[in-house]
Amino acid sequence: MKYVLRKLGFYLIALWAALTLNFFLPRIMPGNPVDQLISKLSQKGYVTPATRHAVELMLGSDSSVPMWQQYLSYFGNIFRGDLGVSVTYFPNSVSSVIGNTLPWTVGLVGISTILAFVFGTILGMLAGWKRGSWIDNLIPVTTLFQSIPYFWLALILLYFFGLKNPIFPLFGGYDVWSVTPGWSWAFIASVIKYGMLPAITIVLSSVGGWMLGMRNMMVSTLSEDYILTAEAKGLSRFKIMTSYAARNAILPSISGFAISLGFVVAGSIVAESVFSYPGIGFALLTAVQNNDYALMQGIFMIITISVLGANLFMDLIYGLIDPRTRAQG
């Protein structure tokens, strides 16, 4: 319990520091979201000074309010779930935009990251256990895919499997012409079909790193004395591989997996921009292009919470797997 409380305290301080930085960054960046929204409104007619002042209050950019009051209001709005109004998707709120786009990103990038980690770890364990086998010889191929820039690999797969051989759709999250969003098999099947090519690209570009790291750690672990002792006891090879070698070799991979899970939201920008996937990464790209500071601020907050939350979860799991960390922490 002392270990858990210490970790919670550290991450709460880190969260406060990140949210504070998230408050000040949009206010020191060039540009003004009020001017962006006023320019849109002016296309439909004259915008009065009273309307401009109302827009400033709505976006939380009223210069007459002291900074410390804006800071307190910022945290109060966060606890209420009020992240402001999006200029890009006006009049929709930032919370509604994030709520509509985040499930797409978690479903695509999150599941793909987990699959890449699981496949890479299992294949790396087998490659380290059976050095020189055909599984071990797969590592140069998987690392080749990892060395190719992600957007270039995505374009290659789009050309061969979306354009030249139209097996998968070229863009989008589902077939907007023939299905209606909802919990129906037609919609779920369409989402799976449209997400297959982006998911394959993510898995191919990341599985090599997990496989190589796990393989090297397995080779190092197999040279330890406790492995020799386990063999002398007559334990089965499967138990030695899984309970003795793999359990200790996987510890560095777990730390890396925590970082990967935390950056699921941030890492989706390139994937969703190439495939025009309706996730939070594509929304962030649109927000940057339109100087939508409220939406950028909300998405950065989600990224911060996801990174800290994933690292906290993995810290606790790490302490459960390796009791030495609890004694040191």
CSV table of C-alpha atoms in Angstrom, one decimal, residues 181-329:
chain,number,residue,atom,x,y,z
A,181,PRO,CA,-23.6,3.9,-37.3
A,182,GLY,CA,-24.9,1.7,-34.5
A,183,TRP,CA,-24.5,-1.7,-32.9
A,184,SER,CA,-25.4,-3.7,-36.0
A,185,TRP,CA,-23.4,-6.4,-37.6
A,186,ALA,CA,-23.4,-4.5,-40.9
A,187,PHE,CA,-21.8,-1.5,-39.3
A,188,ILE,CA,-19.2,-3.5,-37.3
A,189,ALA,CA,-18.2,-5.5,-40.4
A,190,SER,CA,-17.7,-2.3,-42.3
A,191,VAL,CA,-15.6,-0.8,-39.5
A,192,ILE,CA,-13.4,-4.0,-39.4
A,193,LYS,CA,-13.0,-3.9,-43.2
A,194,TYR,CA,-12.0,-0.2,-43.3
A,195,GLY,CA,-9.7,-0.7,-40.3
A,196,MET,CA,-7.8,-3.8,-41.6
A,197,LEU,CA,-5.3,-2.0,-43.7
A,198,PRO,CA,-4.3,0.6,-41.2
A,199,ALA,CA,-4.1,-2.1,-38.5
A,200,ILE,CA,-1.9,-4.3,-40.7
A,201,THR,CA,0.4,-1.3,-41.3
A,202,ILE,CA,0.7,-0.5,-37.6
A,203,VAL,CA,1.4,-4.1,-36.7
A,204,LEU,CA,4.0,-4.6,-39.5
A,205,SER,CA,5.8,-1.4,-38.6
A,206,SER,CA,6.1,-2.2,-34.9
A,207,VAL,CA,6.2,-6.0,-34.4
A,208,GLY,CA,9.9,-6.1,-35.3
A,209,GLY,CA,11.0,-4.0,-32.4
A,210,TRP,CA,9.1,-6.1,-29.8
A,211,MET,CA,10.4,-9.3,-31.4
A,212,LEU,CA,14.1,-8.2,-31.4
A,213,GLY,CA,14.0,-6.8,-27.9
A,214,MET,CA,12.4,-10.0,-26.5
A,215,ARG,CA,14.7,-12.2,-28.4
A,216,ASN,CA,17.9,-10.5,-27.1
A,217,MET,CA,16.6,-10.5,-23.5
A,218,MET,CA,15.8,-14.2,-23.8
A,219,VAL,CA,19.3,-15.0,-25.0
A,220,SER,CA,20.7,-13.0,-22.0
A,221,THR,CA,18.4,-14.6,-19.5
A,222,LEU,CA,19.1,-18.2,-20.7
A,223,SER,CA,22.7,-17.7,-19.6
A,224,GLU,CA,21.8,-17.1,-16.0
A,225,ASP,CA,22.5,-19.6,-13.3
A,226,TYR,CA,18.9,-20.1,-12.2
A,227,ILE,CA,18.1,-21.4,-15.7
A,228,LEU,CA,20.8,-24.1,-15.3
A,229,THR,CA,19.4,-24.9,-11.8
A,230,ALA,CA,15.9,-25.3,-13.2
A,231,GLU,CA,17.2,-27.7,-15.9
A,232,ALA,CA,19.1,-29.6,-13.2
A,233,LYS,CA,15.9,-30.0,-11.3
A,234,GLY,CA,14.4,-31.8,-14.3
A,235,LEU,CA,11.7,-29.2,-15.0
A,236,SER,CA,10.0,-29.3,-18.3
A,237,ARG,CA,11.4,-27.2,-21.1
A,238,PHE,CA,8.1,-25.4,-21.5
A,239,LYS,CA,8.0,-24.4,-17.9
A,240,ILE,CA,11.6,-23.2,-18.0
A,241,MET,CA,10.9,-21.2,-21.1
A,242,THR,CA,7.8,-19.5,-19.8
A,243,SER,CA,8.1,-19.3,-16.0
A,244,TYR,CA,11.8,-18.8,-15.6
A,245,ALA,CA,13.2,-17.3,-18.8
A,246,ALA,CA,10.3,-15.4,-20.4
A,247,ARG,CA,9.0,-14.0,-17.1
A,248,ASN,CA,12.3,-12.2,-16.4
A,249,ALA,CA,13.1,-11.3,-20.0
A,250,ILE,CA,9.7,-9.6,-20.5
A,251,LEU,CA,10.3,-6.9,-17.8
A,252,PRO,CA,12.0,-4.3,-20.1
A,253,SER,CA,9.3,-4.9,-22.8
A,254,ILE,CA,6.6,-4.2,-20.2
A,255,SER,CA,8.1,-0.7,-19.6
A,256,GLY,CA,8.2,-0.1,-23.3
A,257,PHE,CA,4.7,-1.3,-23.7
A,258,ALA,CA,3.5,1.2,-21.1
A,259,ILE,CA,4.9,4.0,-23.2
A,260,SER,CA,3.4,2.6,-26.4
A,261,LEU,CA,0.0,2.4,-24.8
A,262,GLY,CA,0.3,5.9,-23.5
A,263,PHE,CA,1.1,7.3,-26.9
A,264,VAL,CA,-1.7,5.5,-28.7
A,265,VAL,CA,-3.5,8.8,-29.1
A,266,ALA,CA,-0.4,10.8,-30.1
A,267,GLY,CA,0.9,8.1,-32.4
A,268,SER,CA,-2.4,7.9,-34.3
A,269,ILE,CA,-1.8,11.2,-36.2
A,270,VAL,CA,0.3,9.8,-39.1
A,271,ALA,CA,-1.9,6.7,-39.4
A,272,GLU,CA,-5.2,8.6,-39.4
A,273,SER,CA,-3.9,11.3,-41.8
A,274,VAL,CA,-2.7,8.8,-44.4
A,275,PHE,CA,-5.9,6.7,-44.3
A,276,SER,CA,-8.2,9.7,-43.5
A,277,TYR,CA,-9.4,7.8,-40.5
A,278,PRO,CA,-12.0,9.6,-38.3
A,279,GLY,CA,-10.0,9.4,-35.1
A,280,ILE,CA,-8.6,11.8,-32.6
A,281,GLY,CA,-5.3,12.1,-34.5
A,282,PHE,CA,-7.0,13.4,-37.6
A,283,ALA,CA,-9.0,15.8,-35.4
A,284,LEU,CA,-5.7,17.1,-33.9
A,285,LEU,CA,-4.2,17.6,-37.4
A,286,THR,CA,-7.4,19.5,-38.4
A,287,ALA,CA,-7.2,21.6,-35.2
A,288,VAL,CA,-3.5,22.5,-35.9
A,289,GLN,CA,-4.4,23.6,-39.4
A,290,ASN,CA,-7.2,25.8,-38.2
A,291,ASN,CA,-5.5,27.2,-35.0
A,292,ASP,CA,-8.2,25.6,-32.9
A,293,TYR,CA,-6.4,26.0,-29.6
A,294,ALA,CA,-9.3,24.8,-27.5
A,295,LEU,CA,-9.4,21.5,-29.3
A,296,MET,CA,-5.6,21.1,-29.3
A,297,GLN,CA,-5.6,21.8,-25.6
A,298,GLY,CA,-8.3,19.2,-25.0
A,299,ILE,CA,-6.5,16.6,-27.1
A,300,PHE,CA,-3.2,17.3,-25.4
A,301,MET,CA,-4.9,16.8,-22.1
A,302,ILE,CA,-6.2,13.4,-23.2
A,303,ILE,CA,-2.7,12.5,-24.4
A,304,THR,CA,-1.2,13.5,-21.0
A,305,ILE,CA,-3.7,11.5,-19.0
A,306,SER,CA,-3.3,8.5,-21.2
A,307,VAL,CA,0.5,8.5,-20.9
A,308,LEU,CA,0.5,9.0,-17.2
A,309,GLY,CA,-2.3,6.5,-16.6
A,310,ALA,CA,-0.6,3.8,-18.7
A,311,ASN,CA,2.7,4.4,-17.0
A,312,LEU,CA,1.1,4.2,-13.5
A,313,PHE,CA,-0.7,1.0,-14.5
A,314,MET,CA,2.5,-0.6,-15.7
A,315,ASP,CA,4.4,0.6,-12.7
A,316,LEU,CA,2.0,-1.3,-10.5
A,317,ILE,CA,2.1,-4.3,-12.7
A,318,TYR,CA,5.9,-4.2,-12.8
A,319,GLY,CA,5.9,-4.2,-8.9
A,320,LEU,CA,3.6,-7.2,-8.9
A,321,ILE,CA,5.8,-9.2,-11.3
A,322,ASP,CA,9.1,-8.1,-9.8
A,323,PRO,CA,8.9,-7.7,-6.0
A,324,ARG,CA,12.4,-6.1,-5.9
A,325,THR,CA,10.9,-2.9,-7.3
A,326,ARG,CA,8.5,-2.6,-4.4
A,327,ALA,CA,11.5,-2.8,-2.0
A,328,GLN,CA,13.5,-0.2,-3.9
A,329,GLY,CA,10.5,2.1,-4.5
